[in-house]
Amino acid sequence: TKGSFYWHFRGRSELLAALKAGTINMTEVLAREDDVAKKTKVAAAVKALPGYGPAKAAAVLAEAGIPDTRRIGGLGEQQRRKLTEALGD
């Protein structure tokens, strides 16, 4: 169901497709504990969001102070908060 934390993704492409479709949001992805989410680069996840291309994604990451090479699992609490604020999520 929409907004469920219990989506099971077989791979990163499924996770990114769900973000693109709006099936899940960034807050839900950040809350996930599975390896697929943790190993996904933050930049790829932001670019997958509807309305976010490379330039807008780069601006959001810069605003949140997150390097474009950082993976979701490597984000600290403050970075997660800044990211969701920057996305308005």
Coordinates of N, CA and C in Angstrom, one line a residue:
T1 N 0.8 -1.2 0.0 CA 0.0 0.0 0.0 C 0.9 1.2 0.0
K2 N 0.3 2.3 -0.4 CA 1.1 3.6 -0.5 C 1.5 4.0 0.9
G3 N 2.8 4.4 1.0 CA 3.2 4.9 2.3 C 3.6 3.8 3.3
S4 N 3.7 2.5 2.8 CA 4.0 1.4 3.7 C 5.5 1.3 3.9
F5 N 6.0 1.1 5.1 CA 7.4 0.9 5.4 C 7.8 -0.6 5.0
Y6 N 6.9 -1.4 4.6 CA 7.2 -2.8 4.4 C 7.3 -3.2 3.0
W7 N 7.7 -2.3 2.1 CA 8.0 -2.6 0.7 C 9.3 -3.4 0.8
H8 N 9.3 -4.5 0.0 CA 10.5 -5.3 -0.2 C 11.1 -5.1 -1.6
F9 N 12.3 -4.6 -1.7 CA 12.9 -4.3 -2.9 C 14.0 -5.3 -3.2
R10 N 13.9 -5.9 -4.4 CA 14.9 -6.9 -4.8 C 16.2 -6.2 -5.2
G11 N 16.2 -4.9 -5.6 CA 17.4 -4.2 -6.0 C 17.2 -2.7 -6.0
R12 N 18.3 -2.0 -6.2 CA 18.3 -0.6 -6.2 C 17.3 0.0 -7.2
S13 N 17.2 -0.6 -8.4 CA 16.4 -0.1 -9.4 C 14.9 -0.1 -9.0
E14 N 14.5 -1.1 -8.3 CA 13.1 -1.1 -7.8 C 12.9 0.0 -6.8
L15 N 13.8 0.2 -5.9 CA 13.7 1.3 -4.9 C 13.6 2.7 -5.6
L16 N 14.5 2.9 -6.6 CA 14.5 4.2 -7.3 C 13.2 4.3 -8.1
A17 N 12.7 3.3 -8.7 CA 11.5 3.3 -9.5 C 10.3 3.7 -8.5
A18 N 10.3 3.2 -7.3 CA 9.2 3.5 -6.4 C 9.3 4.9 -5.9
L19 N 10.5 5.5 -5.8 CA 10.7 6.9 -5.5 C 10.1 7.7 -6.6
K20 N 10.5 7.4 -7.8 CA 10.1 8.1 -9.0 C 8.6 8.1 -9.2
A21 N 8.0 7.0 -8.9 CA 6.5 6.8 -9.0 C 5.8 7.5 -7.8
G22 N 6.5 7.9 -6.8 CA 5.9 8.5 -5.6 C 5.2 7.4 -4.7
T23 N 5.6 6.2 -4.9 CA 5.0 5.1 -4.1 C 5.6 5.2 -2.6
I24 N 6.8 5.7 -2.5 CA 7.5 5.9 -1.2 C 8.1 7.3 -1.3
N25 N 8.4 7.9 -0.1 CA 9.0 9.2 -0.1 C 10.4 9.0 0.5
M26 N 11.2 10.1 0.5 CA 12.5 10.1 1.0 C 12.6 9.8 2.5
T27 N 11.6 10.3 3.2 CA 11.6 10.0 4.7 C 11.5 8.5 4.9
E28 N 10.7 7.8 4.2 CA 10.5 6.4 4.3 C 11.8 5.6 3.9
V29 N 12.4 6.1 2.9 CA 13.7 5.5 2.4 C 14.8 5.6 3.5
L30 N 14.8 6.8 4.1 CA 15.8 7.1 5.1 C 15.6 6.2 6.4
A31 N 14.3 5.8 6.6 CA 14.0 5.0 7.8 C 14.3 3.5 7.6
R32 N 14.5 3.2 6.3 CA 14.7 1.7 6.0 C 16.0 1.2 6.6
E33 N 16.0 -0.1 7.0 CA 17.2 -0.7 7.5 C 17.8 -1.7 6.6
D34 N 17.2 -2.0 5.4 CA 17.7 -3.0 4.5 C 18.9 -2.5 3.8
D35 N 19.7 -3.5 3.3 CA 21.0 -3.2 2.6 C 20.7 -2.4 1.3
V36 N 19.6 -2.7 0.6 CA 19.4 -2.1 -0.6 C 19.3 -0.5 -0.4
A37 N 18.5 -0.1 0.6 CA 18.4 1.3 0.9 C 19.7 1.9 1.4
K38 N 20.4 1.2 2.3 CA 21.6 1.7 2.9 C 22.7 1.9 1.9
K39 N 22.8 1.0 0.9 CA 23.9 1.1 -0.1 C 23.6 2.0 -1.3
T40 N 22.4 2.5 -1.3 CA 22.0 3.4 -2.4 C 22.6 4.8 -2.2
K41 N 23.2 5.4 -3.2 CA 23.7 6.7 -3.1 C 22.6 7.7 -2.9
V42 N 22.8 8.7 -2.0 CA 21.8 9.7 -1.7 C 21.5 10.5 -3.0
A43 N 22.5 10.8 -3.8 CA 22.3 11.6 -5.0 C 21.4 10.8 -6.0
A44 N 21.6 9.5 -6.1 CA 20.7 8.7 -7.0 C 19.3 8.7 -6.5
A45 N 19.1 8.6 -5.2 CA 17.7 8.6 -4.6 C 17.0 10.0 -4.8
V46 N 17.8 11.1 -4.6 CA 17.2 12.4 -4.8 C 16.8 12.6 -6.3
K47 N 17.7 12.2 -7.2 CA 17.5 12.4 -8.6 C 16.3 11.6 -9.1
A48 N 16.0 10.5 -8.4 CA 14.8 9.7 -8.7 C 13.5 10.3 -8.3
L49 N 13.5 11.3 -7.4 CA 12.3 11.9 -7.0 C 11.7 12.7 -8.2
P50 N 10.3 12.7 -8.3 CA 9.7 13.5 -9.3 C 10.0 14.9 -9.2
G51 N 10.5 15.5 -10.4 CA 10.8 16.9 -10.5 C 12.2 17.3 -10.1
Y52 N 13.0 16.2 -9.8 CA 14.4 16.5 -9.4 C 15.4 15.9 -10.5
G53 N 16.1 16.8 -11.2 CA 17.1 16.4 -12.1 C 18.5 16.6 -11.5
P54 N 19.5 16.4 -12.2 CA 20.9 16.5 -11.7 C 21.2 17.9 -11.0
A55 N 20.8 19.0 -11.6 CA 21.1 20.3 -11.0 C 20.3 20.5 -9.7
K56 N 19.0 20.2 -9.7 CA 18.2 20.4 -8.5 C 18.7 19.5 -7.4
A57 N 19.0 18.2 -7.7 CA 19.5 17.3 -6.8 C 20.8 17.7 -6.1
A58 N 21.7 18.2 -7.0 CA 23.0 18.7 -6.5 C 22.8 19.9 -5.5
A59 N 21.8 20.8 -5.8 CA 21.6 21.9 -5.0 C 21.0 21.5 -3.6
V60 N 20.1 20.5 -3.6 CA 19.6 19.9 -2.4 C 20.7 19.3 -1.5
L61 N 21.5 18.5 -2.1 CA 22.6 17.9 -1.4 C 23.6 18.9 -0.8
A62 N 23.9 20.0 -1.6 CA 24.8 21.0 -1.1 C 24.1 21.8 0.1
E63 N 22.8 22.0 0.0 CA 22.1 22.7 1.1 C 22.1 21.9 2.3
A64 N 22.0 20.5 2.2 CA 22.0 19.7 3.3 C 23.4 19.3 3.8
G65 N 24.4 19.7 3.0 CA 25.8 19.4 3.4 C 26.2 18.0 3.2
I66 N 25.7 17.3 2.2 CA 25.9 15.9 1.9 C 26.7 15.7 0.7
P67 N 27.9 15.1 0.8 CA 28.7 14.8 -0.4 C 27.9 13.9 -1.4
D68 N 28.1 14.2 -2.7 CA 27.4 13.4 -3.7 C 27.8 11.9 -3.8
T69 N 28.8 11.5 -3.1 CA 29.3 10.1 -3.1 C 28.7 9.4 -1.8
R70 N 28.0 10.1 -0.9 CA 27.5 9.5 0.3 C 26.4 8.5 0.0
R71 N 26.4 7.4 0.8 CA 25.3 6.5 0.6 C 24.3 6.7 1.8
I72 N 23.1 6.3 1.6 CA 22.0 6.5 2.6 C 22.5 6.0 4.0
G73 N 23.1 4.8 4.0 CA 23.5 4.2 5.3 C 24.6 5.0 6.0
G74 N 25.3 5.9 5.3 CA 26.3 6.7 5.8 C 25.9 8.0 6.3
L75 N 24.6 8.3 6.3 CA 24.1 9.6 6.7 C 23.9 9.6 8.2
G76 N 24.3 10.7 8.9 CA 24.1 10.9 10.3 C 22.7 11.5 10.5
E77 N 22.2 11.6 11.7 CA 20.9 12.1 12.0 C 20.7 13.5 11.5
Q78 N 21.7 14.3 11.8 CA 21.6 15.8 11.4 C 21.5 15.9 9.8
Q79 N 22.3 15.1 9.1 CA 22.2 15.1 7.6 C 20.9 14.6 7.2
R80 N 20.3 13.6 7.8 CA 19.0 13.1 7.4 C 17.9 14.2 7.6
R81 N 18.0 14.9 8.7 CA 17.1 15.9 9.0 C 17.2 17.1 8.0
K82 N 18.4 17.5 7.8 CA 18.7 18.6 6.8 C 18.2 18.2 5.4
L83 N 18.4 16.9 5.0 CA 17.9 16.5 3.7 C 16.4 16.5 3.6
T84 N 15.7 16.0 4.6 CA 14.2 16.0 4.6 C 13.7 17.5 4.6
E85 N 14.4 18.3 5.3 CA 14.0 19.8 5.3 C 14.2 20.4 4.0
A86 N 15.3 20.1 3.3 CA 15.7 20.7 2.0 C 14.7 20.2 1.0
L87 N 14.2 18.9 1.1 CA 13.2 18.4 0.2 C 11.8 18.8 0.5
G88 N 11.6 19.3 1.7 CA 10.2 19.6 2.1 C 9.4 18.4 2.3
D89 N 10.1 17.3 2.7 CA 9.4 16.0 2.9 C 8.8 15.8 4.3

